[in-house]
Amino acid sequence: MKFKTPLVPATLVSRYKRFLFDAVLDDGTKVTGSCPNTGSMWGLTTPGSRIWLSEHDSPTRKYRHCLELVEADGTIVGINTGLPNRLAEEAIGAGLISNLGDYAQLKREQKYGQASRIDILLEDPQLGRAYVEVKNVHMTRVQGLFEFPDSVTTRGAKHLDELGDVIEAGHRAVMLFLVQRSDGSRLKLCRDLDPYYAAAFDRAVGRGVEAFAVRCDITSEEIRPVDLIVIDEPGMMVREDRLLKTGHP
């Protein structure tokens, strides 16, 4: 995914109220803009960090600038949580995730579960239905290891239980972690921050929900899904071992 217009480099002053940030452009101009991420943004809000902003001329927008990228730990990180669904579609189309690219039709934001919407619904006359829930990942506390979630997500746990219900109904269900940074090769659940989500993940995997993690390469010009990385969780390791031995999930 290429950015529609060139991003504007700046220096972060502060991120506050979760929805806003202050920054200084390279020409010294001070700006306040919108932050399209309501999570904690663990490790990505250090004052003085190099950042990149998109610019918008729409009269309906209160702020001209929107935070898109942050440089942290020597790498560029995507923070816009409005992008992972689009990036997931690119990953599916590129054949990165199992056989999800073989489904004939892709629908967005379809109703399912208890007043929920699935991010991506795939349908095919031969393959049936696959429900794909997408979560954005950008947290790391240990070099080379990504973690999710970075704050408590009751809604995320609910989605996992609903994916399990999809399996019971005879369909395919996929939890897709979309990692908007490239400096790691494994993903683990952040059980200390949200044990309830971790328990819901364990239940979902036990019911047959598949899980994948896609890592992106990021520059100030584009964000591009490039490969799958290991989900380092006991249930996933058991499944991978069984697949290696039998050829079947």
PDB file of C-alpha atoms in Angstrom:
ATOM      1  CA  MET A   1       0.000   0.000   0.000  1.00  0.00           C
ATOM      2  CA  LYS A   2       1.541   3.237  -1.149  1.00  0.00           C
ATOM      3  CA  PHE A   3       0.582   6.476   0.547  1.00  0.00           C
ATOM      4  CA  LYS A   4      -1.572   8.595  -1.746  1.00  0.00           C
ATOM      5  CA  THR A   5       0.521  11.723  -1.198  1.00  0.00           C
ATOM      6  CA  PRO A   6       4.051  12.173   0.196  1.00  0.00           C
ATOM      7  CA  LEU A   7       4.182  12.100   3.979  1.00  0.00           C
ATOM      8  CA  VAL A   8       5.469  15.106   5.876  1.00  0.00           C
ATOM      9  CA  PRO A   9       8.414  14.489   8.248  1.00  0.00           C
ATOM     10  CA  ALA A  10       8.207  16.035  11.706  1.00  0.00           C
ATOM     11  CA  THR A  11       9.315  15.674  15.327  1.00  0.00           C
ATOM     12  CA  LEU A  12       6.874  14.481  17.979  1.00  0.00           C
ATOM     13  CA  VAL A  13       6.290  16.837  20.900  1.00  0.00           C
ATOM     14  CA  SER A  14       3.554  14.854  22.664  1.00  0.00           C
ATOM     15  CA  ARG A  15       0.617  12.556  22.112  1.00  0.00           C
ATOM     16  CA  TYR A  16      -2.306  13.225  24.425  1.00  0.00           C
ATOM     17  CA  LYS A  17      -6.003  12.436  24.866  1.00  0.00           C
ATOM     18  CA  ARG A  18      -5.201   9.371  22.701  1.00  0.00           C
ATOM     19  CA  PHE A  19      -6.709  11.126  19.675  1.00  0.00           C
ATOM     20  CA  LEU A  20      -4.339  14.104  19.365  1.00  0.00           C
ATOM     21  CA  PHE A  21      -0.647  14.917  19.028  1.00  0.00           C
ATOM     22  CA  ASP A  22       1.579  17.983  18.874  1.00  0.00           C
ATOM     23  CA  ALA A  23       4.564  18.089  16.554  1.00  0.00           C
ATOM     24  CA  VAL A  24       7.081  20.413  14.948  1.00  0.00           C
ATOM     25  CA  LEU A  25       7.569  20.284  11.184  1.00  0.00           C
ATOM     26  CA  ASP A  26      11.072  20.461   9.751  1.00  0.00           C
ATOM     27  CA  ASP A  27      10.555  24.136   8.877  1.00  0.00           C
ATOM     28  CA  GLY A  28       9.818  24.899  12.550  1.00  0.00           C
ATOM     29  CA  THR A  29       6.031  25.117  12.213  1.00  0.00           C
ATOM     30  CA  LYS A  30       4.157  23.797  15.252  1.00  0.00           C
ATOM     31  CA  VAL A  31       1.071  21.688  14.470  1.00  0.00           C
ATOM     32  CA  THR A  32      -1.640  19.758  16.295  1.00  0.00           C
ATOM     33  CA  GLY A  33      -3.086  16.762  14.489  1.00  0.00           C
ATOM     34  CA  SER A  34      -5.248  13.670  14.837  1.00  0.00           C
ATOM     35  CA  CYS A  35      -3.876  10.324  16.007  1.00  0.00           C
ATOM     36  CA  PRO A  36      -5.712   7.394  14.347  1.00  0.00           C
ATOM     37  CA  ASN A  37      -4.925   4.973  17.175  1.00  0.00           C
ATOM     38  CA  THR A  38      -6.829   4.717  20.461  1.00  0.00           C
ATOM     39  CA  GLY A  39      -4.492   2.120  21.998  1.00  0.00           C
ATOM     40  CA  SER A  40      -1.643   2.764  24.387  1.00  0.00           C
ATOM     41  CA  MET A  41       0.944   2.951  21.556  1.00  0.00           C
ATOM     42  CA  TRP A  42       3.415   1.357  23.954  1.00  0.00           C
ATOM     43  CA  GLY A  43       6.949   2.643  23.249  1.00  0.00           C
ATOM     44  CA  LEU A  44       5.842   4.853  20.356  1.00  0.00           C
ATOM     45  CA  THR A  45       5.091   8.175  22.030  1.00  0.00           C
ATOM     46  CA  THR A  46       8.541   9.328  23.140  1.00  0.00           C
ATOM     47  CA  PRO A  47       8.912  13.112  22.753  1.00  0.00           C
ATOM     48  CA  GLY A  48      11.540  13.929  20.141  1.00  0.00           C
ATOM     49  CA  SER A  49      10.761  10.859  18.010  1.00  0.00           C
ATOM     50  CA  ARG A  50      10.911  11.180  14.239  1.00  0.00           C
ATOM     51  CA  ILE A  51       7.399  10.906  12.790  1.00  0.00           C
ATOM     52  CA  TRP A  52       5.638  11.193   9.421  1.00  0.00           C
ATOM     53  CA  LEU A  53       2.275  12.835   8.822  1.00  0.00           C
ATOM     54  CA  SER A  54      -0.323  12.720   6.086  1.00  0.00           C
ATOM     55  CA  GLU A  55      -1.955  15.978   5.014  1.00  0.00           C
ATOM     56  CA  HIS A  56      -5.663  16.440   4.305  1.00  0.00           C
ATOM     57  CA  ASP A  57      -7.414  19.441   2.741  1.00  0.00           C
ATOM     58  CA  SER A  58     -11.007  18.355   3.397  1.00  0.00           C
ATOM     59  CA  PRO A  59     -13.091  21.135   4.993  1.00  0.00           C
ATOM     60  CA  THR A  60     -14.849  18.521   7.132  1.00  0.00           C
ATOM     61  CA  ARG A  61     -11.620  17.651   8.958  1.00  0.00           C
ATOM     62  CA  LYS A  62     -10.780  19.587  12.106  1.00  0.00           C
ATOM     63  CA  TYR A  63      -7.046  18.909  11.798  1.00  0.00           C
ATOM     64  CA  ARG A  64      -4.995  19.054   8.609  1.00  0.00           C
ATOM     65  CA  HIS A  65      -2.347  16.564   9.762  1.00  0.00           C
ATOM     66  CA  CYS A  66      -2.716  12.901  10.710  1.00  0.00           C
ATOM     67  CA  LEU A  67      -0.033  10.785  12.373  1.00  0.00           C
ATOM     68  CA  GLU A  68       0.949   7.762  10.224  1.00  0.00           C
ATOM     69  CA  LEU A  69       4.453   6.570  11.123  1.00  0.00           C
ATOM     70  CA  VAL A  70       6.786   6.726  14.122  1.00  0.00           C
ATOM     71  CA  GLU A  71      10.474   5.833  14.258  1.00  0.00           C
ATOM     72  CA  ALA A  72      11.231   3.711  17.337  1.00  0.00           C
ATOM     73  CA  ASP A  73      14.075   1.323  18.198  1.00  0.00           C
ATOM     74  CA  GLY A  74      15.705   2.083  14.858  1.00  0.00           C
ATOM     75  CA  THR A  75      12.733   1.039  12.747  1.00  0.00           C
ATOM     76  CA  ILE A  76       9.692   2.752  11.224  1.00  0.00           C
ATOM     77  CA  VAL A  77       6.358   1.693  12.742  1.00  0.00           C
ATOM     78  CA  GLY A  78       2.882   2.166  11.290  1.00  0.00           C
ATOM     79  CA  ILE A  79       0.377   3.354  13.903  1.00  0.00           C
ATOM     80  CA  ASN A  80      -2.769   3.985  11.842  1.00  0.00           C
ATOM     81  CA  THR A  81      -5.308   1.348  12.928  1.00  0.00           C
ATOM     82  CA  GLY A  82      -7.473   2.202   9.929  1.00  0.00           C
ATOM     83  CA  LEU A  83      -4.993   0.504   7.576  1.00  0.00           C
ATOM     84  CA  PRO A  84      -4.656  -3.155   8.731  1.00  0.00           C
ATOM     85  CA  ASN A  85      -7.825  -4.377   6.976  1.00  0.00           C
ATOM     86  CA  ARG A  86      -6.577  -3.005   3.671  1.00  0.00           C
ATOM     87  CA  LEU A  87      -3.125  -4.482   4.282  1.00  0.00           C
ATOM     88  CA  ALA A  88      -4.729  -7.816   5.179  1.00  0.00           C
ATOM     89  CA  GLU A  89      -6.520  -7.818   1.833  1.00  0.00           C
ATOM     90  CA  GLU A  90      -3.193  -7.212   0.095  1.00  0.00           C
ATOM     91  CA  ALA A  91      -1.613 -10.086   2.038  1.00  0.00           C
ATOM     92  CA  ILE A  92      -4.480 -12.402   1.088  1.00  0.00           C
ATOM     93  CA  GLY A  93      -4.256 -11.352  -2.568  1.00  0.00           C
ATOM     94  CA  ALA A  94      -0.495 -11.972  -2.538  1.00  0.00           C
ATOM     95  CA  GLY A  95      -1.012 -15.543  -1.327  1.00  0.00           C
ATOM     96  CA  LEU A  96       0.775 -15.012   1.983  1.00  0.00           C
ATOM     97  CA  ILE A  97      -1.909 -16.614   4.173  1.00  0.00           C
ATOM     98  CA  SER A  98      -2.699 -20.294   3.636  1.00  0.00           C
ATOM     99  CA  ASN A  99      -5.156 -20.614   0.730  1.00  0.00           C
ATOM    100  CA  LEU A 100      -7.250 -17.558   1.588  1.00  0.00           C
ATOM    101  CA  GLY A 101      -6.409 -16.060  -1.791  1.00  0.00           C
ATOM    102  CA  ASP A 102      -8.256 -18.926  -3.496  1.00  0.00           C
ATOM    103  CA  TYR A 103     -11.704 -17.774  -2.376  1.00  0.00           C
ATOM    104  CA  ALA A 104     -13.800 -16.325  -5.190  1.00  0.00           C
ATOM    105  CA  GLN A 105     -15.336 -13.374  -3.336  1.00  0.00           C
ATOM    106  CA  LEU A 106     -14.213 -10.964  -0.614  1.00  0.00           C
ATOM    107  CA  LYS A 107     -16.669  -8.868   1.381  1.00  0.00           C
ATOM    108  CA  ARG A 108     -15.868  -6.220   3.987  1.00  0.00           C
ATOM    109  CA  GLU A 109     -17.485  -5.479   7.348  1.00  0.00           C
ATOM    110  CA  GLN A 110     -20.205  -8.125   7.299  1.00  0.00           C
ATOM    111  CA  LYS A 111     -22.566  -8.658  10.229  1.00  0.00           C
ATOM    112  CA  TYR A 112     -22.055 -11.788  12.332  1.00  0.00           C
ATOM    113  CA  GLY A 113     -22.099 -12.939  15.934  1.00  0.00           C
ATOM    114  CA  GLN A 114     -23.788 -10.767  18.535  1.00  0.00           C
ATOM    115  CA  ALA A 115     -24.022  -7.304  16.972  1.00  0.00           C
ATOM    116  CA  SER A 116     -20.491  -7.650  15.552  1.00  0.00           C
ATOM    117  CA  ARG A 117     -18.981  -7.184  12.107  1.00  0.00           C
ATOM    118  CA  ILE A 118     -16.297  -9.427  10.678  1.00  0.00           C
ATOM    119  CA  ASP A 119     -13.460  -7.512   9.025  1.00  0.00           C
ATOM    120  CA  ILE A 120     -13.234  -9.778   5.976  1.00  0.00           C
ATOM    121  CA  LEU A 121     -15.665 -12.468   4.801  1.00  0.00           C
ATOM    122  CA  LEU A 122     -14.426 -14.790   2.065  1.00  0.00           C
ATOM    123  CA  GLU A 123     -16.861 -16.932   0.084  1.00  0.00           C
ATOM    124  CA  ASP A 124     -16.404 -19.616  -2.552  1.00  0.00           C
ATOM    125  CA  PRO A 125     -18.716 -22.281  -4.051  1.00  0.00           C
ATOM    126  CA  GLN A 126     -16.204 -25.057  -3.293  1.00  0.00           C
ATOM    127  CA  LEU A 127     -14.351 -23.704  -0.256  1.00  0.00           C
ATOM    128  CA  GLY A 128     -17.358 -22.303   1.588  1.00  0.00           C
ATOM    129  CA  ARG A 129     -16.988 -19.358   3.951  1.00  0.00           C
ATOM    130  CA  ALA A 130     -13.960 -18.034   5.840  1.00  0.00           C
ATOM    131  CA  TYR A 131     -14.387 -15.344   8.497  1.00  0.00           C
ATOM    132  CA  VAL A 132     -11.217 -13.271   8.993  1.00  0.00           C
ATOM    133  CA  GLU A 133     -10.772 -10.990  12.016  1.00  0.00           C
ATOM    134  CA  VAL A 134      -7.837  -8.541  11.727  1.00  0.00           C
ATOM    135  CA  LYS A 135      -5.910  -7.015  14.632  1.00  0.00           C
ATOM    136  CA  ASN A 136      -3.219  -4.359  14.420  1.00  0.00           C
ATOM    137  CA  VAL A 137       0.127  -5.097  16.124  1.00  0.00           C
ATOM    138  CA  HIS A 138       3.040  -2.737  16.799  1.00  0.00           C
ATOM    139  CA  MET A 139       4.112  -3.397  20.378  1.00  0.00           C
ATOM    140  CA  THR A 140       7.487  -4.870  21.308  1.00  0.00           C
ATOM    141  CA  ARG A 141       9.214  -5.053  24.695  1.00  0.00           C
ATOM    142  CA  VAL A 142      11.814  -7.704  23.836  1.00  0.00           C
ATOM    143  CA  GLN A 143      14.009  -7.411  20.759  1.00  0.00           C
ATOM    144  CA  GLY A 144      12.653  -9.499  17.902  1.00  0.00           C
ATOM    145  CA  LEU A 145       9.340 -10.265  19.645  1.00  0.00           C
ATOM    146  CA  PHE A 146       5.996  -8.601  18.865  1.00  0.00           C
ATOM    147  CA  GLU A 147       3.167  -8.648  21.399  1.00  0.00           C
ATOM    148  CA  PHE A 148      -0.608  -8.203  21.308  1.00  0.00           C
ATOM    149  CA  PRO A 149      -2.605  -6.555  22.788  1.00  0.00           C
ATOM    150  CA  ASP A 150      -0.923  -3.405  24.120  1.00  0.00           C
ATOM    151  CA  SER A 151      -3.942  -2.656  26.348  1.00  0.00           C
ATOM    152  CA  VAL A 152      -7.026  -4.491  27.574  1.00  0.00           C
ATOM    153  CA  THR A 153      -9.413  -5.338  24.732  1.00  0.00           C
ATOM    154  CA  THR A 154     -12.703  -6.778  25.925  1.00  0.00           C
ATOM    155  CA  ARG A 155     -14.046  -6.377  22.405  1.00  0.00           C
ATOM    156  CA  GLY A 156     -11.144  -8.406  21.026  1.00  0.00           C
ATOM    157  CA  ALA A 157     -11.869 -11.273  23.427  1.00  0.00           C
ATOM    158  CA  LYS A 158     -15.528 -11.204  22.377  1.00  0.00           C
ATOM    159  CA  HIS A 159     -14.494 -11.509  18.736  1.00  0.00           C
ATOM    160  CA  LEU A 160     -12.411 -14.596  19.506  1.00  0.00           C
ATOM    161  CA  ASP A 161     -15.376 -16.324  21.134  1.00  0.00           C
ATOM    162  CA  GLU A 162     -17.523 -15.405  18.136  1.00  0.00           C
ATOM    163  CA  LEU A 163     -14.923 -16.884  15.785  1.00  0.00           C
ATOM    164  CA  GLY A 164     -15.211 -20.091  17.772  1.00  0.00           C
ATOM    165  CA  ASP A 165     -18.967 -20.014  17.202  1.00  0.00           C
ATOM    166  CA  VAL A 166     -18.295 -19.692  13.462  1.00  0.00           C
ATOM    167  CA  ILE A 167     -16.329 -22.950  13.616  1.00  0.00           C
ATOM    168  CA  GLU A 168     -19.228 -24.644  15.413  1.00  0.00           C
ATOM    169  CA  ALA A 169     -21.514 -23.487  12.591  1.00  0.00           C
ATOM    170  CA  GLY A 170     -19.347 -25.340  10.063  1.00  0.00           C
ATOM    171  CA  HIS A 171     -17.349 -22.454   8.602  1.00  0.00           C
ATOM    172  CA  ARG A 172     -13.691 -21.484   8.637  1.00  0.00           C
ATOM    173  CA  ALA A 173     -12.466 -18.816  11.076  1.00  0.00           C
ATOM    174  CA  VAL A 174      -9.136 -16.976  11.021  1.00  0.00           C
ATOM    175  CA  MET A 175      -7.508 -14.593  13.493  1.00  0.00           C
ATOM    176  CA  LEU A 176      -5.024 -12.449  11.577  1.00  0.00           C
ATOM    177  CA  PHE A 177      -2.460 -10.301  13.410  1.00  0.00           C
ATOM    178  CA  LEU A 178      -1.193  -7.584  11.056  1.00  0.00           C
ATOM    179  CA  VAL A 179       2.212  -6.339  12.286  1.00  0.00           C
ATOM    180  CA  GLN A 180       3.045  -2.802  11.177  1.00  0.00           C
ATOM    181  CA  ARG A 181       6.776  -3.064  11.790  1.00  0.00           C
ATOM    182  CA  SER A 182       9.581  -5.310  10.513  1.00  0.00           C
ATOM    183  CA  ASP A 183      12.076  -5.710  13.377  1.00  0.00           C
ATOM    184  CA  GLY A 184      10.905  -9.073  14.732  1.00  0.00           C
ATOM    185  CA  SER A 185      10.252 -12.678  13.756  1.00  0.00           C
ATOM    186  CA  ARG A 186       7.843 -13.928  16.446  1.00  0.00           C
ATOM    187  CA  LEU A 187       4.571 -12.886  18.025  1.00  0.00           C
ATOM    188  CA  LYS A 188       3.286 -13.712  21.499  1.00  0.00           C
ATOM    189  CA  LEU A 189       0.181 -12.761  23.401  1.00  0.00           C
ATOM    190  CA  CYS A 190       0.678 -10.117  26.064  1.00  0.00           C
ATOM    191  CA  ARG A 191      -0.776 -12.249  28.857  1.00  0.00           C
ATOM    192  CA  ASP A 192       0.352  -9.952  31.659  1.00  0.00           C
ATOM    193  CA  LEU A 193      -1.532  -6.950  30.246  1.00  0.00           C
ATOM    194  CA  ASP A 194      -4.695  -8.801  29.225  1.00  0.00           C
ATOM    195  CA  PRO A 195      -5.015 -12.363  30.583  1.00  0.00           C
ATOM    196  CA  TYR A 196      -8.696 -12.408  29.619  1.00  0.00           C
ATOM    197  CA  TYR A 197      -7.827 -11.929  25.928  1.00  0.00           C
ATOM    198  CA  ALA A 198      -5.154 -14.627  26.179  1.00  0.00           C
ATOM    199  CA  ALA A 199      -7.678 -17.055  27.677  1.00  0.00           C
ATOM    200  CA  ALA A 200     -10.122 -16.249  24.866  1.00  0.00           C
ATOM    201  CA  PHE A 201      -7.372 -16.931  22.295  1.00  0.00           C
ATOM    202  CA  ASP A 202      -6.628 -20.308  23.891  1.00  0.00           C
ATOM    203  CA  ARG A 203     -10.327 -21.209  23.775  1.00  0.00           C
ATOM    204  CA  ALA A 204     -10.608 -20.133  20.148  1.00  0.00           C
ATOM    205  CA  VAL A 205      -7.581 -22.145  18.996  1.00  0.00           C
ATOM    206  CA  GLY A 206      -8.920 -25.144  20.912  1.00  0.00           C
ATOM    207  CA  ARG A 207     -12.183 -24.850  18.963  1.00  0.00           C
ATOM    208  CA  GLY A 208     -10.363 -24.821  15.621  1.00  0.00           C
ATOM    209  CA  VAL A 209      -9.829 -21.122  14.922  1.00  0.00           C
ATOM    210  CA  GLU A 210      -6.711 -20.594  12.809  1.00  0.00           C
ATOM    211  CA  ALA A 211      -4.258 -17.826  13.617  1.00  0.00           C
ATOM    212  CA  PHE A 212      -1.631 -16.152  11.446  1.00  0.00           C
ATOM    213  CA  ALA A 213       0.707 -13.187  11.876  1.00  0.00           C
ATOM    214  CA  VAL A 214       1.824 -11.139   8.862  1.00  0.00           C
ATOM    215  CA  ARG A 215       4.823  -8.819   9.093  1.00  0.00           C
ATOM    216  CA  CYS A 216       5.114  -5.646   7.008  1.00  0.00           C
ATOM    217  CA  ASP A 217       8.031  -3.713   5.579  1.00  0.00           C
ATOM    218  CA  ILE A 218       7.542   0.020   6.088  1.00  0.00           C
ATOM    219  CA  THR A 219       9.070   3.119   4.537  1.00  0.00           C
ATOM    220  CA  SER A 220       7.830   6.694   4.392  1.00  0.00           C
ATOM    221  CA  GLU A 221       6.485   5.852   0.918  1.00  0.00           C
ATOM    222  CA  GLU A 222       4.620   2.580   1.532  1.00  0.00           C
ATOM    223  CA  ILE A 223       3.574  -0.202   3.881  1.00  0.00           C
ATOM    224  CA  ARG A 224       3.870  -3.650   2.311  1.00  0.00           C
ATOM    225  CA  PRO A 225       2.925  -7.063   3.789  1.00  0.00           C
ATOM    226  CA  VAL A 226       5.895  -9.365   3.166  1.00  0.00           C
ATOM    227  CA  ASP A 227       5.742 -12.642   5.109  1.00  0.00           C
ATOM    228  CA  LEU A 228       4.281 -14.801   7.846  1.00  0.00           C
ATOM    229  CA  ILE A 229       5.991 -14.990  11.213  1.00  0.00           C
ATOM    230  CA  VAL A 230       5.715 -17.522  14.015  1.00  0.00           C
ATOM    231  CA  ILE A 231       2.976 -17.181  16.630  1.00  0.00           C
ATOM    232  CA  ASP A 232       4.861 -18.429  19.670  1.00  0.00           C
ATOM    233  CA  GLU A 233       1.959 -19.825  21.690  1.00  0.00           C
ATOM    234  CA  PRO A 234       1.512 -23.396  23.053  1.00  0.00           C
ATOM    235  CA  GLY A 235      -1.684 -24.139  21.122  1.00  0.00           C
ATOM    236  CA  MET A 236      -0.150 -22.890  17.886  1.00  0.00           C
ATOM    237  CA  MET A 237       3.046 -24.907  18.384  1.00  0.00           C
ATOM    238  CA  VAL A 238       1.041 -28.090  18.939  1.00  0.00           C
ATOM    239  CA  ARG A 239      -0.874 -27.446  15.731  1.00  0.00           C
ATOM    240  CA  GLU A 240       2.302 -26.714  13.729  1.00  0.00           C
ATOM    241  CA  ASP A 241       3.914 -29.913  15.040  1.00  0.00           C
ATOM    242  CA  ARG A 242       0.861 -31.972  14.060  1.00  0.00           C
ATOM    243  CA  LEU A 243       0.842 -30.406  10.600  1.00  0.00           C
ATOM    244  CA  LEU A 244       4.507 -31.269  10.060  1.00  0.00           C
ATOM    245  CA  LYS A 245       3.940 -34.878  11.087  1.00  0.00           C
ATOM    246  CA  THR A 246       0.655 -35.592   9.308  1.00  0.00           C
ATOM    247  CA  GLY A 247       0.208 -32.951   6.658  1.00  0.00           C
ATOM    248  CA  HIS A 248      -3.234 -32.148   8.116  1.00  0.00           C
ATOM    249  CA  PRO A 249      -4.397 -29.461  10.578  1.00  0.00           C
TER     250      PRO A 249
END
